[in-house]
PDB file of C-alpha atoms in Angstrom:
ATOM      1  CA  UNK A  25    -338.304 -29.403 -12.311  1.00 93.00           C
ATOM      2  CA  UNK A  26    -336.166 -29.861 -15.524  1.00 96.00           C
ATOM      3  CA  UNK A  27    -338.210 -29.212 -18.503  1.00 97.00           C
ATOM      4  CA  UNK A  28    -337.287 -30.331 -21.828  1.00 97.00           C
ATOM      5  CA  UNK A  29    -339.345 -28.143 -24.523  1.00 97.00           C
ATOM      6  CA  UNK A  30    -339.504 -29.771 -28.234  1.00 96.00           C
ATOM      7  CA  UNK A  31    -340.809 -27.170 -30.904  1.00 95.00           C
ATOM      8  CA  UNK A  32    -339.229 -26.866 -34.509  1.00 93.00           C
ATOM      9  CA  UNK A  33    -340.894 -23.349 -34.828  1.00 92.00           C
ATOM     10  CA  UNK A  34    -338.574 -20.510 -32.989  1.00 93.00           C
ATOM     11  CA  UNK A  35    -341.135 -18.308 -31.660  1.00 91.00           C
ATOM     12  CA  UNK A  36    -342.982 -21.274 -30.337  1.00 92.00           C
ATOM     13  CA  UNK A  37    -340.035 -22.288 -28.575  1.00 93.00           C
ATOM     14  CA  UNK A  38    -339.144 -18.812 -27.184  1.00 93.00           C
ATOM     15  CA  UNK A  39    -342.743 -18.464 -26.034  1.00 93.00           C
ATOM     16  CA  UNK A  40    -342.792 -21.787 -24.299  1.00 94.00           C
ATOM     17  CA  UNK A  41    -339.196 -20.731 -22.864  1.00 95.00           C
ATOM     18  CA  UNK A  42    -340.127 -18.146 -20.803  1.00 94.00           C
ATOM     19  CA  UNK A  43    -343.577 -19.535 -19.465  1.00 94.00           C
ATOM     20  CA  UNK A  44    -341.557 -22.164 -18.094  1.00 94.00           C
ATOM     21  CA  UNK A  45    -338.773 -20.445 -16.704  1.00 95.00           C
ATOM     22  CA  UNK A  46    -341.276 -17.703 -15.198  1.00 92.00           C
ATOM     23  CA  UNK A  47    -343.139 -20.895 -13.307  1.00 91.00           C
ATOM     24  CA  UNK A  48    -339.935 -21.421 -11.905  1.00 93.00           C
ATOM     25  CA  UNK A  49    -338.493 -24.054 -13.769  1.00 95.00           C
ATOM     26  CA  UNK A  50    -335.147 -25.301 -15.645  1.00 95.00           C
ATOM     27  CA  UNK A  51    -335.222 -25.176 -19.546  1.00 95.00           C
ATOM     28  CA  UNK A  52    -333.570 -27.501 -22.455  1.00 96.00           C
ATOM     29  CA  UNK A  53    -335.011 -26.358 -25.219  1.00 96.00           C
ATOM     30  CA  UNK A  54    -335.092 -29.067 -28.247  1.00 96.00           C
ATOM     31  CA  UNK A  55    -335.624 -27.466 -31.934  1.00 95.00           C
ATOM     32  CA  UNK A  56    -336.401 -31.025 -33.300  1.00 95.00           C
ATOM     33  CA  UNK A  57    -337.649 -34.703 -32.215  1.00 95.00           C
ATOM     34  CA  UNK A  58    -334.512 -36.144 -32.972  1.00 96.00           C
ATOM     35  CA  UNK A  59    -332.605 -33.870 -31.112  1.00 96.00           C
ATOM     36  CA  UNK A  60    -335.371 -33.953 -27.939  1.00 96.00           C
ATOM     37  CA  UNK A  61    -334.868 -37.251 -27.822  1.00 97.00           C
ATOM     38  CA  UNK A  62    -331.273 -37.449 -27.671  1.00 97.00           C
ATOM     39  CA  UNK A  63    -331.271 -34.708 -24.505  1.00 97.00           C
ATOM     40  CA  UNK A  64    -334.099 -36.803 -23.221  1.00 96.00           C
ATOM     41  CA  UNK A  65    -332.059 -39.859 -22.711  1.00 95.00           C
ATOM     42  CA  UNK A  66    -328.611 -37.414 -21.817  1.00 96.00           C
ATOM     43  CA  UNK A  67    -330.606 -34.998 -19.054  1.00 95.00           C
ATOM     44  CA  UNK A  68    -333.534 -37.278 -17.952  1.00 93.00           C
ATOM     45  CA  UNK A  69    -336.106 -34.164 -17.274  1.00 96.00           C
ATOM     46  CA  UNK A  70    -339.108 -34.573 -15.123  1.00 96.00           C
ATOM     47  CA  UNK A  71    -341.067 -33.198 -17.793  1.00 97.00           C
ATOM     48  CA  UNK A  72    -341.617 -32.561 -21.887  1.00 97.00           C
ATOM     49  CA  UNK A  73    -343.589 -29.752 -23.187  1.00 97.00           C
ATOM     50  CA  UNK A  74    -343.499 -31.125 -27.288  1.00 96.00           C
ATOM     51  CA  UNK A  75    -344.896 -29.663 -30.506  1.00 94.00           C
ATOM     52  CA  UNK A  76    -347.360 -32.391 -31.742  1.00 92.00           C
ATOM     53  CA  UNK A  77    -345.543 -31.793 -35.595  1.00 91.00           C
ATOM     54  CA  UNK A  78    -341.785 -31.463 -35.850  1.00 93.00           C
ATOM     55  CA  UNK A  79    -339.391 -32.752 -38.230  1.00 93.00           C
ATOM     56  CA  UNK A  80    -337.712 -36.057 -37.537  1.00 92.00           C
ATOM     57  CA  UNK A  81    -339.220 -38.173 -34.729  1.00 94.00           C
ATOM     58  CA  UNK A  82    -342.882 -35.943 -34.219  1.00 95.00           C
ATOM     59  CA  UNK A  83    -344.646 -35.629 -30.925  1.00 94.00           C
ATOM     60  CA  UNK A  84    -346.134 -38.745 -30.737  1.00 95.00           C
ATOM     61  CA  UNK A  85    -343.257 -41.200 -31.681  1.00 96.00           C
ATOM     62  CA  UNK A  86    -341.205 -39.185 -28.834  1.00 96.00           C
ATOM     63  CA  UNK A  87    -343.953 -39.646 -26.598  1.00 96.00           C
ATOM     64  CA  UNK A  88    -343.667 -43.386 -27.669  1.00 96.00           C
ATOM     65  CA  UNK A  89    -339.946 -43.693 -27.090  1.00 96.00           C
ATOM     66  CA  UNK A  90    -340.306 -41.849 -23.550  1.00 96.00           C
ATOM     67  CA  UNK A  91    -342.681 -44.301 -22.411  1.00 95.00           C
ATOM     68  CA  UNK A  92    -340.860 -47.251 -24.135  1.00 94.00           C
ATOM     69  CA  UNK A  93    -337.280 -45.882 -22.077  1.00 92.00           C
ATOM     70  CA  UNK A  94    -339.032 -45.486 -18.813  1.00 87.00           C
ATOM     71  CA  UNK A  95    -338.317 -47.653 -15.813  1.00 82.00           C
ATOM     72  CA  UNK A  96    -338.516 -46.571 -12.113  1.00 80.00           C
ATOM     73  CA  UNK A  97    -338.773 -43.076 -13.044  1.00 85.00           C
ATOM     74  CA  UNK A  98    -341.755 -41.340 -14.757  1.00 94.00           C
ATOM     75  CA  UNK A  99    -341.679 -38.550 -17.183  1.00 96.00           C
ATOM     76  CA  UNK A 100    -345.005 -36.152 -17.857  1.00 97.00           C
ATOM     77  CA  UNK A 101    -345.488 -35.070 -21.496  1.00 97.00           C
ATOM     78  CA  UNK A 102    -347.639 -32.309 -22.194  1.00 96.00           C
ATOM     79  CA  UNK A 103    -348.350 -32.339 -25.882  1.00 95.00           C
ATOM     80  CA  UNK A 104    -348.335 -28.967 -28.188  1.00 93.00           C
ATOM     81  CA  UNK A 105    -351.253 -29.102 -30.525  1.00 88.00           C
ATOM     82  CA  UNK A 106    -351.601 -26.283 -33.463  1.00 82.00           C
ATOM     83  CA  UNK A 107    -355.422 -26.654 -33.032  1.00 70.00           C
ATOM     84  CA  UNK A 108    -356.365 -28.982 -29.902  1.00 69.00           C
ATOM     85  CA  UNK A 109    -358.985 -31.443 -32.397  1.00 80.00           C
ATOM     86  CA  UNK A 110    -360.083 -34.140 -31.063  1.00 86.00           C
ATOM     87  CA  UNK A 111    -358.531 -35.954 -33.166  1.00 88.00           C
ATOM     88  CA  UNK A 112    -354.807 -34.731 -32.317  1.00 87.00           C
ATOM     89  CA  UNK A 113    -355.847 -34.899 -28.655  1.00 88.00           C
ATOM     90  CA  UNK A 114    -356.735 -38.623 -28.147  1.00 91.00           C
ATOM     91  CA  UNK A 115    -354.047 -39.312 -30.934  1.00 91.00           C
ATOM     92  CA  UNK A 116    -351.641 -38.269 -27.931  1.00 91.00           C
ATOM     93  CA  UNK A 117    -352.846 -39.654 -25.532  1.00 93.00           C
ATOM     94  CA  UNK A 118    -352.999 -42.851 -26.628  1.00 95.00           C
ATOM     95  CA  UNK A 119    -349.305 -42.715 -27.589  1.00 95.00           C
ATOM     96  CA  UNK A 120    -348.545 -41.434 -24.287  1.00 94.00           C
ATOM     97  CA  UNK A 121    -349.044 -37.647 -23.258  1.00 95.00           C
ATOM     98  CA  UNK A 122    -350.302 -37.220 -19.793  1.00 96.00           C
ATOM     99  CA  UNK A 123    -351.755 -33.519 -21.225  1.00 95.00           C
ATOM    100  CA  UNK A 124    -352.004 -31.244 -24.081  1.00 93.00           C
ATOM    101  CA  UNK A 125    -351.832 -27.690 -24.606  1.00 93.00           C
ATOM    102  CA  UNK A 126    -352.922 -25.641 -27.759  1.00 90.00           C
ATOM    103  CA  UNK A 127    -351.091 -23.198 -29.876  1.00 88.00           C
ATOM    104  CA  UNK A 128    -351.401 -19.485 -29.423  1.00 88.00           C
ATOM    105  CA  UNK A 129    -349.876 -20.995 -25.570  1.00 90.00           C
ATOM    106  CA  UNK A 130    -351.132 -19.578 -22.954  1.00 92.00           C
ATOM    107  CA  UNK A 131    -348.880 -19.229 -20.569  1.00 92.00           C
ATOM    108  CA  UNK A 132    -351.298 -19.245 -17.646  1.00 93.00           C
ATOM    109  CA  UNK A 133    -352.527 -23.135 -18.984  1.00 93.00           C
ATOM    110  CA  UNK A 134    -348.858 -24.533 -19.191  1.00 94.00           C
ATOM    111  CA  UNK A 135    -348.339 -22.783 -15.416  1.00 95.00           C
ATOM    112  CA  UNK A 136    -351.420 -24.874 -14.519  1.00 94.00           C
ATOM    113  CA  UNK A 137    -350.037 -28.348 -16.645  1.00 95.00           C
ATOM    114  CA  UNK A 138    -346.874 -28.021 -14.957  1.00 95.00           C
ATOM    115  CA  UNK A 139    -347.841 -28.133 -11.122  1.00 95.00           C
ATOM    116  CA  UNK A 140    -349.795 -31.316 -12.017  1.00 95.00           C
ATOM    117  CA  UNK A 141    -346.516 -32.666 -13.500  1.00 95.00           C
ATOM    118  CA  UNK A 142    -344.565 -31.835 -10.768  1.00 94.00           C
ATOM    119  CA  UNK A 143    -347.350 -33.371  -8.444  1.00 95.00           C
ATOM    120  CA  UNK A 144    -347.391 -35.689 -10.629  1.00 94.00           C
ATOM    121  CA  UNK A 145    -343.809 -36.900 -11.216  1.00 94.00           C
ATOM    122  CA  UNK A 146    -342.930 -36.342  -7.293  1.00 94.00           C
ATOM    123  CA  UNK A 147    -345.614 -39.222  -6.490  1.00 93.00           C
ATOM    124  CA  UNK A 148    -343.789 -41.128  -8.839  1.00 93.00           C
ATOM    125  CA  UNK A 149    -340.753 -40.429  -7.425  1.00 91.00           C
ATOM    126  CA  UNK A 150    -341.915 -41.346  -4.125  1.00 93.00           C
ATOM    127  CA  UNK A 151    -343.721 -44.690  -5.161  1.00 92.00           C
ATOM    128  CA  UNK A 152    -340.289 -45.686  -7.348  1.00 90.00           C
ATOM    129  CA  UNK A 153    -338.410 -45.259  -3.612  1.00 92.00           C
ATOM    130  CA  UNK A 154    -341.257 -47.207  -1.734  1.00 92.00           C
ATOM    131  CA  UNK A 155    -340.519 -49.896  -4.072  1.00 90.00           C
ATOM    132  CA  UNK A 156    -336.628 -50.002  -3.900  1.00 89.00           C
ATOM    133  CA  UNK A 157    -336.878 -50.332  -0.277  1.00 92.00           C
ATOM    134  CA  UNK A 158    -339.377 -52.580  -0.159  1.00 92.00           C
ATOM    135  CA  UNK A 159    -337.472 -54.874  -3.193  1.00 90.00           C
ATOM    136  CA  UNK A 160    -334.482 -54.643  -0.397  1.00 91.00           C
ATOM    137  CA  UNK A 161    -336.392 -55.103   2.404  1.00 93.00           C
ATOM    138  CA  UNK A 162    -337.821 -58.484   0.872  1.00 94.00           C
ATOM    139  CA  UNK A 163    -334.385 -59.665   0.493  1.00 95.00           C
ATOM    140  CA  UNK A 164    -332.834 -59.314   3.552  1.00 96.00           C
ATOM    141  CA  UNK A 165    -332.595 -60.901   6.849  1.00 96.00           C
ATOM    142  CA  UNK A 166    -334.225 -58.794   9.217  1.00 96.00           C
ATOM    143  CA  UNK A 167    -332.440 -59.552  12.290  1.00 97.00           C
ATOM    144  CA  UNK A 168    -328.584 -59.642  10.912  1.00 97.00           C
ATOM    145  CA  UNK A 169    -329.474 -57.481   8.203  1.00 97.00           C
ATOM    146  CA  UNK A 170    -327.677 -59.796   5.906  1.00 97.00           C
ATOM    147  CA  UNK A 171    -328.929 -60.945   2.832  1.00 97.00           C
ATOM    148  CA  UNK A 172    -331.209 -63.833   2.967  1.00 97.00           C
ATOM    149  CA  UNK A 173    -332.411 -67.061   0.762  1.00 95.00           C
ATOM    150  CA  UNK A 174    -334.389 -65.222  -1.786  1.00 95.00           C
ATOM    151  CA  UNK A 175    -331.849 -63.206  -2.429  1.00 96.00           C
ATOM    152  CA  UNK A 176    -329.026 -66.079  -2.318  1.00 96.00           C
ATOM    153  CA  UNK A 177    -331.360 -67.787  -5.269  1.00 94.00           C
ATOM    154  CA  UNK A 178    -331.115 -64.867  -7.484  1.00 95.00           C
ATOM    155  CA  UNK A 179    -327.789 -64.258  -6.760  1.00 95.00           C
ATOM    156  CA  UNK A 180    -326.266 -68.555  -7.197  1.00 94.00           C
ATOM    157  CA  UNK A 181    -328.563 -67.934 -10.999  1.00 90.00           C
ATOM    158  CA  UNK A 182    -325.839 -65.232 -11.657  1.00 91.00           C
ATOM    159  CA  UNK A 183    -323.237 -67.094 -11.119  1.00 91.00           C
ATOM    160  CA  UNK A 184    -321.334 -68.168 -13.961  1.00 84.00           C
ATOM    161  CA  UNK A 185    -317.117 -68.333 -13.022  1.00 90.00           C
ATOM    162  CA  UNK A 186    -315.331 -70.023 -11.052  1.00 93.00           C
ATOM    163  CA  UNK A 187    -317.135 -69.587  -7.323  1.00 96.00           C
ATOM    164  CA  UNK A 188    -317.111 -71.412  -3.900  1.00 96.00           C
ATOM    165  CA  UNK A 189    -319.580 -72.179  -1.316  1.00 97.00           C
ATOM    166  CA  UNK A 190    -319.093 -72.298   2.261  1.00 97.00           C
ATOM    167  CA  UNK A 191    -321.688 -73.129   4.934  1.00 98.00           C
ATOM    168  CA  UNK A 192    -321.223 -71.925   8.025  1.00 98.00           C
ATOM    169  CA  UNK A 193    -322.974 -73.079  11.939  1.00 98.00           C
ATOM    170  CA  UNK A 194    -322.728 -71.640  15.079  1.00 98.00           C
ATOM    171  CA  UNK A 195    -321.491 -74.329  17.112  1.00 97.00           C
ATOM    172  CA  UNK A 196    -323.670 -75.868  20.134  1.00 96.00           C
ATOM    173  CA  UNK A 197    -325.792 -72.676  19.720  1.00 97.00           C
ATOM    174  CA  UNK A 198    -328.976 -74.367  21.076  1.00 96.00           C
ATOM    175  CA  UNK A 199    -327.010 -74.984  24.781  1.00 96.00           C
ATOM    176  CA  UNK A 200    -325.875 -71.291  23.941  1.00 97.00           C
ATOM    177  CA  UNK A 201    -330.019 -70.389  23.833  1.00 96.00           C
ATOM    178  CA  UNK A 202    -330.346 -72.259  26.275  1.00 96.00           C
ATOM    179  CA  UNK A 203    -327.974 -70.630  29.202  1.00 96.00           C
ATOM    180  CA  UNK A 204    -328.387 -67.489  28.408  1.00 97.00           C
ATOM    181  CA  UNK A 205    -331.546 -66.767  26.532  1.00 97.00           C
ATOM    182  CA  UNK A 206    -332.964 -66.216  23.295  1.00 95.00           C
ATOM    183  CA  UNK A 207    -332.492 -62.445  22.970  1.00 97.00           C
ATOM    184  CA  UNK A 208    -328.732 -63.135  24.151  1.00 97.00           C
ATOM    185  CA  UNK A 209    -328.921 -65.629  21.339  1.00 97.00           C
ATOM    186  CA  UNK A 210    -329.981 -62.752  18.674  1.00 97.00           C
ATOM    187  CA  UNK A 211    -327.450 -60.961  20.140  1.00 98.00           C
ATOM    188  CA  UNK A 212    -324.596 -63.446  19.115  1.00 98.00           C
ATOM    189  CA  UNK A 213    -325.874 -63.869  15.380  1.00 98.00           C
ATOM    190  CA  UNK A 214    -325.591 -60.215  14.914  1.00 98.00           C
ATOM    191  CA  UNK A 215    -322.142 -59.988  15.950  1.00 98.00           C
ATOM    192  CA  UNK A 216    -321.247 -63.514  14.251  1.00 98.00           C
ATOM    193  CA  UNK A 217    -322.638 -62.185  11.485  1.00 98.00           C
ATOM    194  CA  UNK A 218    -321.009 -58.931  11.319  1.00 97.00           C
ATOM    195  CA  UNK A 219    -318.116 -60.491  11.671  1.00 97.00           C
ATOM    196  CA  UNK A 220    -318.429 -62.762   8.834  1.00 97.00           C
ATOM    197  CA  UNK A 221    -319.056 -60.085   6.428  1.00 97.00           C
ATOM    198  CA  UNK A 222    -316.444 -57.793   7.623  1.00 96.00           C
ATOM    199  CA  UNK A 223    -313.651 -60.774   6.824  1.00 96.00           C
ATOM    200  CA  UNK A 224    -314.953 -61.176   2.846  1.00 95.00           C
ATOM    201  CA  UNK A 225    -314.389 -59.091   0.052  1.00 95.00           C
ATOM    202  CA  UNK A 226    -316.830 -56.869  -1.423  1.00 94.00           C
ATOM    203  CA  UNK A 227    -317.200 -58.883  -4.536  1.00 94.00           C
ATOM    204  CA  UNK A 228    -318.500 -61.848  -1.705  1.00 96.00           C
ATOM    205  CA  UNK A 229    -321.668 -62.251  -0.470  1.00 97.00           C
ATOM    206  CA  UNK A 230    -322.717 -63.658   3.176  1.00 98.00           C
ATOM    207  CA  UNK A 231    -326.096 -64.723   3.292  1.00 98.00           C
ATOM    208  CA  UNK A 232    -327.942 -66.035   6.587  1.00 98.00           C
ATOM    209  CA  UNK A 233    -329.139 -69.280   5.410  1.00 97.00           C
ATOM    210  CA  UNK A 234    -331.770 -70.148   8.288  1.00 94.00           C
ATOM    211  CA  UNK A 235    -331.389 -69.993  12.334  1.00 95.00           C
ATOM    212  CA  UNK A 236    -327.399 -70.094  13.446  1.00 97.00           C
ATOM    213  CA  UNK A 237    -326.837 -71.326   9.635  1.00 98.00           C
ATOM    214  CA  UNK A 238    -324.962 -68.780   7.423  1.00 98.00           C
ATOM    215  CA  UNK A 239    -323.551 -69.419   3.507  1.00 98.00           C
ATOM    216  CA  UNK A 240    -320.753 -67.518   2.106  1.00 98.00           C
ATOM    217  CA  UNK A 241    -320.449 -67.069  -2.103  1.00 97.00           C
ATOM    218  CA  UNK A 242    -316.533 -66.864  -2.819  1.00 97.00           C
ATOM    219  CA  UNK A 243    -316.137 -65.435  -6.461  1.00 95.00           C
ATOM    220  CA  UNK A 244    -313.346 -66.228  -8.697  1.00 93.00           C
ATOM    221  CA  UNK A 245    -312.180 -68.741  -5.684  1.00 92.00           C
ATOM    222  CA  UNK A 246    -310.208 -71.675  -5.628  1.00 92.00           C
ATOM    223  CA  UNK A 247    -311.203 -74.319  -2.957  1.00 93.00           C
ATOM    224  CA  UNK A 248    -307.648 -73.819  -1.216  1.00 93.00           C
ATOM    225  CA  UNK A 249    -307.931 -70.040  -1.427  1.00 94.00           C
ATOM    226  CA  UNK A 250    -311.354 -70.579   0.153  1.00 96.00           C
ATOM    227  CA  UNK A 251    -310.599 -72.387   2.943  1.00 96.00           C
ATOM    228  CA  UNK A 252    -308.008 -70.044   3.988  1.00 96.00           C
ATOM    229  CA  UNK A 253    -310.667 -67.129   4.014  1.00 96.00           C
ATOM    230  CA  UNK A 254    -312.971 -69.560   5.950  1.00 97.00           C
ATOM    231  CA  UNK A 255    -310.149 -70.303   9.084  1.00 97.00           C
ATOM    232  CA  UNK A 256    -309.454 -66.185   8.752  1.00 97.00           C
ATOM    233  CA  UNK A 257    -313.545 -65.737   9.464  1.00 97.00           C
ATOM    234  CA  UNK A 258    -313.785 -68.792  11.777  1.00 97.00           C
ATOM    235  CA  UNK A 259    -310.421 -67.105  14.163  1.00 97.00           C
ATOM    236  CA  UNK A 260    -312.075 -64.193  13.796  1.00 97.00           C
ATOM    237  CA  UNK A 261    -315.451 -65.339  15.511  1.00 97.00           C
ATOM    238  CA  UNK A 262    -313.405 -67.163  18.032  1.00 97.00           C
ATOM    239  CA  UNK A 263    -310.988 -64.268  18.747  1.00 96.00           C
ATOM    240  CA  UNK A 264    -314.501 -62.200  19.287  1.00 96.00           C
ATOM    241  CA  UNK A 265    -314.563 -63.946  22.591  1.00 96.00           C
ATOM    242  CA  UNK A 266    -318.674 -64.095  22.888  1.00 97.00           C
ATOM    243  CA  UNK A 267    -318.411 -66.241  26.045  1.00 96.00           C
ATOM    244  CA  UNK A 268    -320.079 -69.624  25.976  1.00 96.00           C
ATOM    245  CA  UNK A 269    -319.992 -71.857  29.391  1.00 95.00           C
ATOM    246  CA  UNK A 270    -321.650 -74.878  27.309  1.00 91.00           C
ATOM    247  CA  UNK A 271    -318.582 -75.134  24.950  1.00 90.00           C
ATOM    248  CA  UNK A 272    -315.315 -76.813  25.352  1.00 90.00           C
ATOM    249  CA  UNK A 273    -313.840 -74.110  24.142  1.00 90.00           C
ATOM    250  CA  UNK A 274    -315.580 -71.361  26.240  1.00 95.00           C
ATOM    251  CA  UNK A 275    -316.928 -69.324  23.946  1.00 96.00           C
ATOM    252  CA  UNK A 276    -318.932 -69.319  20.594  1.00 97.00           C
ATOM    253  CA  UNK A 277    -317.089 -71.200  17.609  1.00 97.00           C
ATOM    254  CA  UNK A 278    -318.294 -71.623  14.262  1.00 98.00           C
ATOM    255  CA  UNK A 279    -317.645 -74.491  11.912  1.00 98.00           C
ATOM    256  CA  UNK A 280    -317.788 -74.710   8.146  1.00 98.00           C
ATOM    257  CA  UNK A 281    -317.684 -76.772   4.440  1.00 97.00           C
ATOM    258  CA  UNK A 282    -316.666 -75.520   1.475  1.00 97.00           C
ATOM    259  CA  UNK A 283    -318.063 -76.843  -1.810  1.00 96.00           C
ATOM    260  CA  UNK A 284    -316.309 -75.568  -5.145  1.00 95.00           C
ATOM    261  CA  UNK A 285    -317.350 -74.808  -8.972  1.00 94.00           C
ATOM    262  CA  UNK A 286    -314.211 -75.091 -10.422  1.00 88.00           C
ATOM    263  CA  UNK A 287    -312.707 -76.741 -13.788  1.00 84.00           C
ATOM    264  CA  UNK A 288    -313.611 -80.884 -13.335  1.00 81.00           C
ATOM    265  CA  UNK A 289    -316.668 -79.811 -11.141  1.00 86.00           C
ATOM    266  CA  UNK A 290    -318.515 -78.354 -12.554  1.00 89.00           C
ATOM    267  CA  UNK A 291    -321.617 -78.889 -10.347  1.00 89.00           C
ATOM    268  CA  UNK A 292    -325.148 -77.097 -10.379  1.00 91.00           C
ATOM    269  CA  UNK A 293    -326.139 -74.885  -7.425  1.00 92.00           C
ATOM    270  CA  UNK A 294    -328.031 -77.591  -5.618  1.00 94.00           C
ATOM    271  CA  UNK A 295    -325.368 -79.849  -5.931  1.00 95.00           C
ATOM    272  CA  UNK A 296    -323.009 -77.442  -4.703  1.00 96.00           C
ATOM    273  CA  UNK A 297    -325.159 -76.729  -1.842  1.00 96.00           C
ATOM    274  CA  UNK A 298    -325.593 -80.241  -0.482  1.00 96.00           C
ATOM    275  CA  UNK A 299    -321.687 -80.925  -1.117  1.00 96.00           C
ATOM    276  CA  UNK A 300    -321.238 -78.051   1.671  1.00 97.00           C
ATOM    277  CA  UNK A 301    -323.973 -79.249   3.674  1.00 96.00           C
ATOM    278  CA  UNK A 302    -322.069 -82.429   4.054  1.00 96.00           C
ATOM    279  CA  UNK A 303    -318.892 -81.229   4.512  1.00 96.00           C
ATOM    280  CA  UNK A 304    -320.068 -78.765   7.668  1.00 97.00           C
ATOM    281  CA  UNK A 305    -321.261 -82.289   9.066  1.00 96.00           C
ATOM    282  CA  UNK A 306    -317.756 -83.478   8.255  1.00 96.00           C
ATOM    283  CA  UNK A 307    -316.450 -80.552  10.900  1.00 96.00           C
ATOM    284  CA  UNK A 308    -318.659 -80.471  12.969  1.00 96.00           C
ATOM    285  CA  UNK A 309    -318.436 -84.538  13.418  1.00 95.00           C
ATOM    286  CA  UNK A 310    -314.362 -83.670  13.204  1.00 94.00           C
ATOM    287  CA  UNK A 311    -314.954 -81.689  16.543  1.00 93.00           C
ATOM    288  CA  UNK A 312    -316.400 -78.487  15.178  1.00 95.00           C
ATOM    289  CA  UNK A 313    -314.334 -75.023  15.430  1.00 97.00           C
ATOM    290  CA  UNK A 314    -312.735 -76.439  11.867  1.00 96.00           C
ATOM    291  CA  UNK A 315    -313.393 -76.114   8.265  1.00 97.00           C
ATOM    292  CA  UNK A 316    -313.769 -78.769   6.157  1.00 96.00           C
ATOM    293  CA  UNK A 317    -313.426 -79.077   2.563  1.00 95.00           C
ATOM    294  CA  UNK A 318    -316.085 -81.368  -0.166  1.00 92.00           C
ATOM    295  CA  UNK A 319    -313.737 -81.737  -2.287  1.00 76.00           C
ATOM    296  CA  UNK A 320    -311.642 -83.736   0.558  1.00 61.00           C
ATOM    297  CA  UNK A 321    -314.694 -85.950   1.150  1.00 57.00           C
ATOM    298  CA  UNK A 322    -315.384 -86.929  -2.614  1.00 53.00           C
ATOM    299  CA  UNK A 323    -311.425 -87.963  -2.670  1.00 49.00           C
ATOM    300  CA  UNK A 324    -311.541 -90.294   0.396  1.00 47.00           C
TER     301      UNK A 324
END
């Protein structure tokens, strides 16, 4: 573990020093709270070993601050006491500590305090990983592995500049389940989809929007500029060949509508939304295999 140790007094420190690098450990050794917290917040250690009294910031207004700056990760602050009263003790933990220690150290008792910590802080570690994935795994599709609606909603709140929206369909993708199965059909959306997000930009976003439905977010797009992107993806699923006896064309198409938020539209999310709803009908009544554009519709 890295170890930050906070002690004003030198032999204190020098004591502390070598009981934690003799259990093994890395050392930053503070000589005040100010400056412990300011290698706190540069070096992020697993753990603090702090002198209860120190000039600036004492022991229990940095054991205050490291709670206060924690987010995912968690820090375990033993507490340095000259005389271990009660007092002192439940002083620090109530402002934080997870332990305390008292002066003469014995070495032995920190050894002790620090395998806790690092059981301690490595179940922390684990839990703050557990939680990532699961916060990813809530927002995305399972089967494409794009992302999905919940994340789309947090992401259109973002959203601030100038943006598009395209909605994209599979075309005739029910006859498509229908010849040749429903696992074919899961098949076809992860390719489809795969190739939709390998034809965006990284700054984009392709979301699967629900069954063959997928939405595109087009930042700091123009409604031309975004339609070009959208016949570059839909060639690009056509070119893929996935063979389709049940369409004209012979293999799976997509079709899509673009809606923009742009300077004279300036158009809330839902808005937006339905505006490229209606222009995918607009293709898809067109013939399908074309993209279509709102903005086209609200002119006519």
């Amino acid at each position: 573990m890295k170890i930050l140790i906070a002690d004003d007094d030198q032999i204190s420190r020098m004591i502390t020093k070598a009981a934690v690098e003799q259990s093994g450990h890395e050392c930053i050794v503070a000589v005040d709270g100010d400056s412990a917290w300011q290698l706190y917040k540069e070096h992020s250690p697993e753990a603090v070993v702090t002198d209860l009294m120190m000039p600036g910031l004492n022991g229990l207004d940095l054991c205050r601050a490291i709670r206060a700056a924690e987010d995912d990760s968690y820090t375990y602050v033993i507490l340095v006491t000259s005389h271990g009263s009660r007092k002192d003790v439940l002083a620090g933990m109530e402002a934080g500590a997870d332990d305390y220690v008292t002066k003469p150290l014995d070495p032995f008792s920190l050894h002790i305090r620090l395998l806790a910590a690092q059981r301690i802080t490595s179940l922390h570690a684990d839990l703050a990983r557990y939680r990532s994935a699961l916060t990813e795994q809530a927002r995305t599709d399972p089967l494409t592995k794009l992302h999905n609606r919940l994340k789309l909603a947090e992401d259109l709140g973002t959203l601030d500049r100038d943006y598009c929206l395209a909605m994209v369909d599979v075309d005739n993708f029910k006859s498509y389940n229908d010849i040749y199965g429903h696992q074919a059909g899961d098949a076809a959306l992860i390719s489809i989809a795969a190739t939709l997000a390998g034809e965006v930009r990284k700054s984009d976003a392709v979301y699967r929007f629900g069954g063959e439905e997928f939405l595109l977010v087009l930042r700091d797009q123009q409604a031309d500029d975004a339609r070009i992107v959208l016949e570059r993806v839909r060639s690009a699923v056509q070119d893929s060949r996935i063979e389709h006896s049940g369409d004209p064309d012979g293999v799976l198409t997509i079709s899509a509508g673009i809606s923009a938020f742009t300077d004279g539209h300036r158009a809330g999310t839902e808005q937006l939304l339905r505006e490229a709803d209606l222009a995918l009908y607009a293709a898809k009544a067109s013939g399908r295999n074309r993209v279509s554009l709102a903005g086209a519709l609200r002119s006519e």
